mmCIF file of C-alpha atoms and ligand atoms in Angstrom:
data_model
loop_
_atom_site.group_PDB
_atom_site.id
_atom_site.type_symbol
_atom_site.label_atom_id
_atom_site.label_comp_id
_atom_site.label_asym_id
_atom_site.label_seq_id
_atom_site.Cartn_x
_atom_site.Cartn_y
_atom_site.Cartn_z
ATOM 1 C CA MET A 1 -6.746 25.142 7.473
ATOM 2 C CA VAL A 2 -10.170 23.816 8.415
ATOM 3 C CA THR A 3 -12.384 21.905 6.016
ATOM 4 C CA VAL A 4 -15.661 20.186 6.625
ATOM 5 C CA MET A 5 -15.925 16.664 5.233
ATOM 6 C CA THR A 6 -18.465 16.598 2.435
ATOM 7 C CA LYS A 7 -21.248 14.121 3.038
ATOM 8 C CA ILE A 8 -21.483 11.801 0.029
ATOM 9 C CA PRO A 9 -25.085 10.710 -0.682
ATOM 10 C CA LYS A 10 -25.547 6.966 -0.017
ATOM 11 C CA THR A 11 -27.010 6.505 -3.480
ATOM 12 C CA HIS A 12 -24.117 8.141 -5.337
ATOM 13 C CA PRO A 13 -22.818 5.633 -7.921
ATOM 14 C CA ARG A 14 -19.198 6.593 -7.195
ATOM 15 C CA ARG A 15 -19.646 6.768 -3.459
ATOM 16 C CA GLU A 16 -16.699 4.576 -2.408
ATOM 17 C CA SER A 17 -14.275 6.419 -4.624
ATOM 18 C CA LEU A 18 -15.521 9.816 -3.426
ATOM 19 C CA GLU A 19 -15.279 8.744 0.200
ATOM 20 C CA LEU A 20 -11.636 7.802 -0.280
ATOM 21 C CA ARG A 21 -11.041 11.235 -1.816
ATOM 22 C CA GLU A 22 -12.717 12.817 1.194
ATOM 23 C CA ARG A 23 -10.404 10.940 3.543
ATOM 24 C CA LEU A 24 -7.404 12.198 1.622
ATOM 25 C CA VAL A 25 -8.626 15.782 1.439
ATOM 26 C CA ASP A 26 -9.320 15.635 5.154
ATOM 27 C CA GLY A 27 -5.832 14.180 5.719
ATOM 28 C CA PHE A 28 -4.368 16.984 3.644
ATOM 29 C CA ALA A 29 -6.273 19.619 5.639
ATOM 30 C CA SER A 30 -5.067 18.133 8.912
ATOM 31 C CA GLY A 31 -1.439 17.936 7.758
ATOM 32 C CA ILE A 32 -1.123 14.144 7.397
ATOM 33 C CA VAL A 33 -1.109 14.056 3.592
ATOM 34 C CA ALA A 34 1.409 16.023 1.500
ATOM 35 C CA PRO A 35 0.043 17.881 -1.561
ATOM 36 C CA HIS A 36 2.001 15.438 -3.738
ATOM 37 C CA GLY A 37 0.033 12.626 -2.091
ATOM 38 C CA LEU A 38 -3.168 13.952 -3.646
ATOM 39 C CA ILE A 39 -1.610 13.634 -7.089
ATOM 40 C CA ALA A 40 -0.343 10.125 -6.366
ATOM 41 C CA HIS A 41 -3.878 9.145 -5.349
ATOM 42 C CA GLY A 42 -5.211 10.392 -8.677
ATOM 43 C CA ARG A 43 -2.785 8.134 -10.508
ATOM 44 C CA GLY A 44 -3.956 5.215 -8.401
ATOM 45 C CA GLU A 45 -7.617 6.024 -9.111
ATOM 46 C CA MET A 46 -6.964 5.803 -12.819
ATOM 47 C CA PHE A 47 -5.522 2.296 -12.553
ATOM 48 C CA TYR A 48 -8.295 1.248 -10.185
ATOM 49 C CA TYR A 49 -10.806 2.394 -12.793
ATOM 50 C CA LEU A 50 -9.129 0.187 -15.402
ATOM 51 C CA LEU A 51 -9.225 -2.701 -12.959
ATOM 52 C CA GLY A 52 -13.005 -2.342 -12.663
ATOM 53 C CA GLU A 53 -12.730 -1.001 -9.082
ATOM 54 C CA ARG A 54 -12.727 -4.444 -7.535
ATOM 55 C CA THR A 55 -10.310 -6.923 -6.010
ATOM 56 C CA VAL A 56 -9.287 -9.213 -8.843
ATOM 57 C CA LYS A 57 -8.272 -12.858 -8.400
ATOM 58 C CA HIS A 58 -4.616 -12.062 -9.164
ATOM 59 C CA ALA A 59 -4.598 -9.743 -6.139
ATOM 60 C CA ARG A 60 -5.952 -12.584 -3.994
ATOM 61 C CA VAL A 61 -3.157 -14.895 -5.162
ATOM 62 C CA ALA A 62 -0.573 -12.172 -4.458
ATOM 63 C CA ALA A 63 -2.101 -11.434 -1.046
ATOM 64 C CA ARG A 64 -1.517 -15.049 0.043
ATOM 65 C CA ALA A 65 2.128 -14.839 -1.023
ATOM 66 C CA ALA A 66 2.410 -11.433 0.689
ATOM 67 C CA ALA A 67 0.970 -12.820 3.927
ATOM 68 C CA THR A 68 3.339 -15.795 3.847
ATOM 69 C CA THR A 69 6.346 -13.551 3.233
ATOM 70 C CA LEU A 70 5.427 -11.438 6.257
ATOM 71 C CA ILE A 71 4.617 -14.421 8.499
ATOM 72 C CA VAL A 72 7.925 -16.214 7.850
ATOM 73 C CA ALA A 73 10.020 -13.051 8.218
ATOM 74 C CA LYS A 74 12.050 -12.742 11.416
ATOM 75 C CA GLN A 75 11.746 -8.962 11.536
ATOM 76 C CA PRO A 76 8.832 -7.734 9.414
ATOM 77 C CA VAL A 77 8.122 -4.006 9.288
ATOM 78 C CA ILE A 78 5.187 -2.087 7.818
ATOM 79 C CA SER A 79 6.286 1.199 6.280
ATOM 80 C CA VAL A 80 3.621 3.899 6.498
ATOM 81 C CA ASN A 81 3.328 7.188 4.637
ATOM 82 C CA GLY A 82 0.797 10.021 4.811
ATOM 83 C CA ASN A 83 -1.659 8.646 2.233
ATOM 84 C CA VAL A 84 -1.839 5.230 3.861
ATOM 85 C CA ALA A 85 -2.236 6.755 7.330
ATOM 86 C CA ALA A 86 -5.077 8.967 6.097
ATOM 87 C CA LEU A 87 -6.842 6.194 4.188
ATOM 88 C CA CYS A 88 -6.667 3.213 6.528
ATOM 89 C CA PRO A 89 -4.951 3.606 9.934
ATOM 90 C CA ARG A 90 -7.115 0.843 11.429
ATOM 91 C CA ALA A 91 -6.102 -1.605 8.702
ATOM 92 C CA ILE A 92 -2.413 -0.911 9.405
ATOM 93 C CA ALA A 93 -2.960 -1.516 13.119
ATOM 94 C CA ASP A 94 -4.847 -4.770 12.428
ATOM 95 C CA LEU A 95 -2.189 -6.100 10.050
ATOM 96 C CA SER A 96 0.655 -5.248 12.417
ATOM 97 C CA LYS A 97 -1.085 -7.142 15.230
ATOM 98 C CA ALA A 98 -1.904 -10.157 13.076
ATOM 99 C CA ILE A 99 1.650 -10.738 11.781
ATOM 100 C CA PRO A 100 2.971 -9.298 14.293
ATOM 101 C CA ALA A 101 5.109 -6.542 12.681
ATOM 102 C CA LYS A 102 6.618 -3.240 13.703
ATOM 103 C CA ILE A 103 5.386 -0.025 12.117
ATOM 104 C CA GLU A 104 7.707 2.705 10.842
ATOM 105 C CA ILE A 105 6.787 6.003 9.241
ATOM 106 C CA GLY A 106 8.780 6.770 6.087
ATOM 107 C CA LEU A 107 8.056 10.048 4.328
ATOM 108 C CA PHE A 108 9.202 11.442 1.006
ATOM 109 C CA HIS A 109 8.196 14.947 2.159
ATOM 110 C CA ARG A 110 9.265 14.703 5.758
ATOM 111 C CA SER A 111 8.448 17.154 8.523
ATOM 112 C CA ASP A 112 8.281 16.605 12.268
ATOM 113 C CA GLU A 113 4.758 17.983 12.245
ATOM 114 C CA ARG A 114 3.536 15.447 9.667
ATOM 115 C CA LEU A 115 5.336 12.632 11.490
ATOM 116 C CA SER A 116 3.659 13.528 14.796
ATOM 117 C CA LYS A 117 0.243 13.661 13.170
ATOM 118 C CA ILE A 118 0.657 10.293 11.464
ATOM 119 C CA GLN A 119 1.943 8.812 14.711
ATOM 120 C CA ALA A 120 -1.100 10.187 16.559
ATOM 121 C CA ALA A 121 -3.466 8.778 13.912
ATOM 122 C CA LEU A 122 -1.942 5.302 14.385
ATOM 123 C CA GLU A 123 -1.951 5.574 18.158
ATOM 124 C CA ARG A 124 -5.656 6.388 18.053
ATOM 125 C CA GLU A 125 -6.089 2.940 16.471
ATOM 126 C CA GLY A 126 -4.281 1.294 19.369
ATOM 127 C CA VAL A 127 -0.740 1.083 17.956
ATOM 128 C CA SER A 128 1.609 1.365 20.920
ATOM 129 C CA GLN A 129 4.943 1.816 19.165
ATOM 130 C CA VAL A 130 5.494 3.776 15.980
ATOM 131 C CA LEU A 131 9.075 4.073 14.716
ATOM 132 C CA GLY A 132 10.497 6.722 12.423
ATOM 133 C CA PHE A 133 10.550 9.852 14.500
ATOM 134 C CA LEU A 134 14.204 9.518 15.478
ATOM 135 C CA PRO A 135 16.002 7.970 12.497
ATOM 136 C CA ASP A 136 19.511 6.692 13.194
ATOM 137 C CA GLU A 137 20.286 4.987 9.867
ATOM 138 C CA ARG A 138 20.029 5.571 6.142
ATOM 139 C CA ILE A 139 18.861 3.390 3.279
ATOM 140 C CA PRO A 140 21.961 3.196 1.060
ATOM 141 C CA GLY A 141 21.634 5.059 -2.243
ATOM 142 C CA LEU A 142 18.699 7.253 -1.235
ATOM 143 C CA GLU A 143 19.485 10.907 -0.802
ATOM 144 C CA GLY A 144 17.603 13.306 1.430
ATOM 145 C CA ALA A 145 14.889 12.672 3.969
ATOM 146 C CA ARG A 146 13.368 9.666 2.201
ATOM 147 C CA GLY A 147 16.574 7.703 2.909
ATOM 148 C CA LEU A 148 16.155 8.100 6.675
ATOM 149 C CA CYS A 149 15.148 5.063 8.704
ATOM 150 C CA THR A 150 15.656 3.461 12.094
ATOM 151 C CA ARG A 151 18.065 0.672 12.955
ATOM 152 C CA GLU A 152 15.423 -0.939 15.122
ATOM 153 C CA GLY A 153 12.893 -0.932 12.282
ATOM 154 C CA ILE A 154 13.375 -0.803 8.526
ATOM 155 C CA TYR A 155 17.171 -0.937 8.547
ATOM 156 C CA SER A 156 17.271 -4.311 10.313
ATOM 157 C CA ALA A 157 14.069 -5.709 8.818
ATOM 158 C CA ASP A 158 14.185 -8.769 6.574
ATOM 159 C CA ALA A 159 10.750 -8.022 5.097
ATOM 160 C CA VAL A 160 9.118 -4.638 4.575
ATOM 161 C CA LEU A 161 5.583 -3.917 3.445
ATOM 162 C CA VAL A 162 5.347 -0.711 1.440
ATOM 163 C CA ALA A 163 2.136 0.766 0.101
ATOM 164 C CA LEU A 164 1.885 3.573 -2.446
ATOM 165 C CA GLU A 165 5.666 3.678 -2.451
ATOM 166 C CA ASP A 166 8.051 5.577 -4.641
ATOM 167 C CA GLY A 167 10.051 3.271 -6.921
ATOM 168 C CA ASP A 168 13.491 4.438 -5.793
ATOM 169 C CA ARG A 169 12.802 3.511 -2.194
ATOM 170 C CA ALA A 170 11.312 0.136 -3.067
ATOM 171 C CA GLU A 171 14.302 -0.673 -5.301
ATOM 172 C CA ALA A 172 16.752 0.463 -2.608
ATOM 173 C CA LEU A 173 15.080 -1.814 -0.032
ATOM 174 C CA VAL A 174 15.328 -4.744 -2.448
ATOM 175 C CA GLY A 175 18.973 -3.736 -2.989
ATOM 176 C CA MET A 176 19.542 -4.123 0.774
ATOM 177 C CA GLY A 177 18.523 -7.766 0.423
ATOM 178 C CA LYS A 178 15.084 -7.374 1.990
ATOM 179 C CA LYS A 179 11.902 -9.037 0.843
ATOM 180 C CA VAL A 180 9.582 -6.242 -0.207
ATOM 181 C CA VAL A 181 5.814 -6.627 -0.225
ATOM 182 C CA ALA A 182 4.201 -3.826 -2.232
ATOM 183 C CA VAL A 183 0.627 -2.632 -2.517
ATOM 184 C CA ASP A 184 0.311 -0.576 -5.667
ATOM 185 C CA LEU A 185 -2.505 -0.100 -8.162
ATOM 186 C CA ASN A 186 -0.074 0.609 -10.975
ATOM 187 C CA PRO A 187 1.293 -2.685 -12.344
ATOM 188 C CA LEU A 188 3.744 -0.675 -14.462
ATOM 189 C CA SER A 189 5.390 1.224 -11.598
ATOM 190 C CA ARG A 190 8.977 0.524 -10.624
ATOM 191 C CA THR A 191 7.712 -0.401 -7.173
ATOM 192 C CA ALA A 192 5.355 -3.026 -8.589
ATOM 193 C CA ARG A 193 8.058 -4.431 -10.856
ATOM 194 C CA SER A 194 10.849 -4.556 -8.284
ATOM 195 C CA ALA A 195 9.047 -5.820 -5.168
ATOM 196 C CA THR A 196 9.276 -9.455 -4.154
ATOM 197 C CA VAL A 197 5.469 -9.658 -4.003
ATOM 198 C CA THR A 198 3.138 -7.016 -5.443
ATOM 199 C CA VAL A 199 -0.544 -6.848 -4.610
ATOM 200 C CA VAL A 200 -2.321 -4.787 -7.267
ATOM 201 C CA ASP A 201 -5.344 -3.551 -5.377
ATOM 202 C CA GLU A 202 -6.627 -0.437 -3.665
ATOM 203 C CA VAL A 203 -4.839 -0.138 -0.323
ATOM 204 C CA THR A 204 -7.972 0.019 1.849
ATOM 205 C CA LYS A 205 -8.987 -3.327 0.323
ATOM 206 C CA ALA A 206 -5.514 -4.860 0.061
ATOM 207 C CA LEU A 207 -4.441 -4.505 3.698
ATOM 208 C CA PRO A 208 -7.521 -6.251 5.180
ATOM 209 C CA LEU A 209 -7.155 -8.902 2.465
ATOM 210 C CA ILE A 210 -3.547 -9.569 3.517
ATOM 211 C CA THR A 211 -4.582 -9.571 7.197
ATOM 212 C CA GLY A 212 -7.250 -12.188 6.447
ATOM 213 C CA CYS A 213 -4.642 -14.329 4.674
ATOM 214 C CA VAL A 214 -2.229 -13.965 7.626
ATOM 215 C CA GLU A 215 -4.929 -15.171 10.009
ATOM 216 C CA GLU A 216 -5.812 -18.079 7.749
ATOM 217 C CA LEU A 217 -2.287 -19.202 6.831
ATOM 218 C CA LYS A 218 -0.391 -18.719 10.080
ATOM 219 C CA GLY A 219 0.878 -22.097 11.274
ATOM 220 C CA ASP A 220 -0.156 -23.898 8.083
ATOM 221 C CA THR A 221 3.205 -24.511 6.428
ATOM 222 C CA THR A 222 1.718 -26.603 3.613
ATOM 223 C CA GLU A 223 -0.620 -23.812 2.543
ATOM 224 C CA MET A 224 2.114 -21.208 2.967
ATOM 225 C CA ASP A 225 4.454 -23.181 0.691
ATOM 226 C CA ARG A 226 1.621 -23.493 -1.810
ATOM 227 C CA ALA A 227 0.944 -19.756 -1.660
ATOM 228 C CA LEU A 228 4.548 -18.996 -2.584
ATOM 229 C CA GLU A 229 4.635 -21.677 -5.289
ATOM 230 C CA ARG A 230 1.485 -20.352 -6.930
ATOM 231 C CA TYR A 231 2.761 -16.786 -7.078
ATOM 232 C CA ASP A 232 4.950 -15.524 -9.917
ATOM 233 C CA ARG A 233 5.305 -11.746 -9.764
ATOM 234 C CA ASP A 234 5.914 -11.047 -13.435
ATOM 235 C CA GLU A 235 3.192 -13.424 -14.575
ATOM 236 C CA ASN A 236 0.797 -11.913 -12.024
ATOM 237 C CA LEU A 237 1.539 -8.367 -13.221
ATOM 238 C CA ARG A 238 1.160 -9.389 -16.864
ATOM 239 C CA ALA A 239 -2.214 -10.971 -16.076
ATOM 240 C CA VAL A 240 -3.368 -7.768 -14.355
ATOM 241 C CA MET A 241 -2.245 -5.692 -17.340
ATOM 242 C CA ARG A 242 -4.079 -8.008 -19.745
ATOM 243 C CA LEU A 243 -7.194 -7.599 -17.637
ATOM 244 C CA MET A 244 -6.891 -3.814 -17.680
ATOM 245 C CA ALA A 245 -6.371 -3.851 -21.463
ATOM 246 C CA SER A 246 -9.393 -6.072 -21.995
ATOM 247 C CA ASN A 247 -11.569 -3.889 -19.712
ATOM 248 C CA LEU A 248 -10.527 -0.879 -21.750
ATOM 249 C CA GLU A 249 -11.255 -2.678 -25.008
ATOM 250 C CA GLN A 250 -14.689 -3.689 -23.759
ATOM 251 C CA LEU A 251 -15.544 -0.192 -22.513
ATOM 252 C CA GLY A 252 -14.534 1.197 -25.905
ATOM 253 C CA THR A 253 -17.008 -1.023 -27.731
ATOM 254 C CA GLU A 254 -20.001 -0.578 -25.407
ATOM 255 C CA PRO A 255 -22.923 1.504 -26.734
ATOM 256 C CA GLY A 256 -22.699 5.158 -25.733
ATOM 257 C CA SER A 257 -18.904 5.092 -25.600
ATOM 258 C CA GLN A 258 -18.495 7.139 -28.828
HETATM 259 P P1 ATP B 1 7.283 4.368 -9.308
HETATM 260 O O1 ATP B 1 8.179 5.430 -8.724
HETATM 261 O O2 ATP B 1 7.160 3.153 -8.445
HETATM 262 O O3 ATP B 1 7.549 4.025 -10.741
HETATM 263 P P2 ATP B 1 5.168 6.331 -9.126
HETATM 264 O O4 ATP B 1 6.054 7.417 -9.611
HETATM 265 O O5 ATP B 1 3.790 6.243 -9.679
HETATM 266 O O6 ATP B 1 5.798 4.912 -9.351
HETATM 267 P P3 ATP B 1 4.434 7.378 -6.618
HETATM 268 O O7 ATP B 1 3.585 8.361 -7.316
HETATM 269 O O8 ATP B 1 5.464 7.845 -5.666
HETATM 270 O O9 ATP B 1 5.148 6.375 -7.571
HETATM 271 O O10 ATP B 1 3.555 6.293 -5.806
HETATM 272 C C1 ATP B 1 2.224 6.218 -5.822
HETATM 273 C C2 ATP B 1 1.817 4.863 -6.349
HETATM 274 O O11 ATP B 1 0.760 4.398 -5.545
HETATM 275 C C3 ATP B 1 1.291 4.953 -7.780
HETATM 276 O O12 ATP B 1 1.794 3.878 -8.521
HETATM 277 C C4 ATP B 1 -0.225 4.819 -7.647
HETATM 278 O O13 ATP B 1 -0.770 4.080 -8.716
HETATM 279 C C5 ATP B 1 -0.351 4.032 -6.349
HETATM 280 N N1 ATP B 1 -1.559 4.374 -5.580
HETATM 281 C C6 ATP B 1 -2.079 5.595 -5.342
HETATM 282 N N2 ATP B 1 -3.177 5.531 -4.569
HETATM 283 C C7 ATP B 1 -3.355 4.218 -4.284
HETATM 284 C C8 ATP B 1 -4.296 3.491 -3.505
HETATM 285 N N3 ATP B 1 -5.282 4.116 -2.851
HETATM 286 N N4 ATP B 1 -4.149 2.149 -3.408
HETATM 287 C C9 ATP B 1 -3.139 1.501 -4.038
HETATM 288 N N5 ATP B 1 -2.215 2.138 -4.801
HETATM 289 C C10 ATP B 1 -2.316 3.473 -4.932
#
């Protein structure tokens, strides 16, 4: 299937959001994104809307804890799926270099064709090794293709970053004793509520934010300790939910909202 990317006018008030949609539609047309990924993006958009489509301070606090968790890990791995590869391959490459961390593709709807395309998209951004094509292990408790992983990568990792992840997989990784860093716009998702650190922000914003924190905190043990001390996952998620509720309340009382 061939589609032509729609040019979004620079003055369009929802330009950023529409550009992200374009990237996903393009990724779908080129075989990187599964149809289900388009639906998952829509769910994310809804939560981003409630958040005010901006990076909130709670995400910044979580990003510092996320960066610390990845820096101190002995074997950190970034897990990549089709949506993330279509939205921000450069940001994945940058984060993996900054930590440094391995990259492994993990797909719910797995096909060799999609894997090759995601791998190629990451290689175009300068990533030299992408794991996941030849899985030789399974994540215990996960049936089917989404349980596949590599011994060299996710199976042996002590910390795994997952973005836009399905709750079962995130919970299973936590069950294996790993520290899980999640990026998820839905503070109510099982992923958000089971990860060790959850950054509630749009992934194209969250990954560069975490990379910036890695660059700033690396080697500064005092600040890294502080970052972990300041972060409480459940309190952070509750604060984000309160913010979403108050945004909704405010929107409902603004003139023209009837
Ligand atoms: P769970 O299984 O964890 O309870 P879920 O069923 O919503 O949640 P999926 O649909 O598999 O899980 O995962 C997609 C998740 O990613 C959703 O929570 C959605 O809010 C989030 N999401 C989608 N697009 C983005 C994005 N661009 N940035 C950050 N998060 C996103």
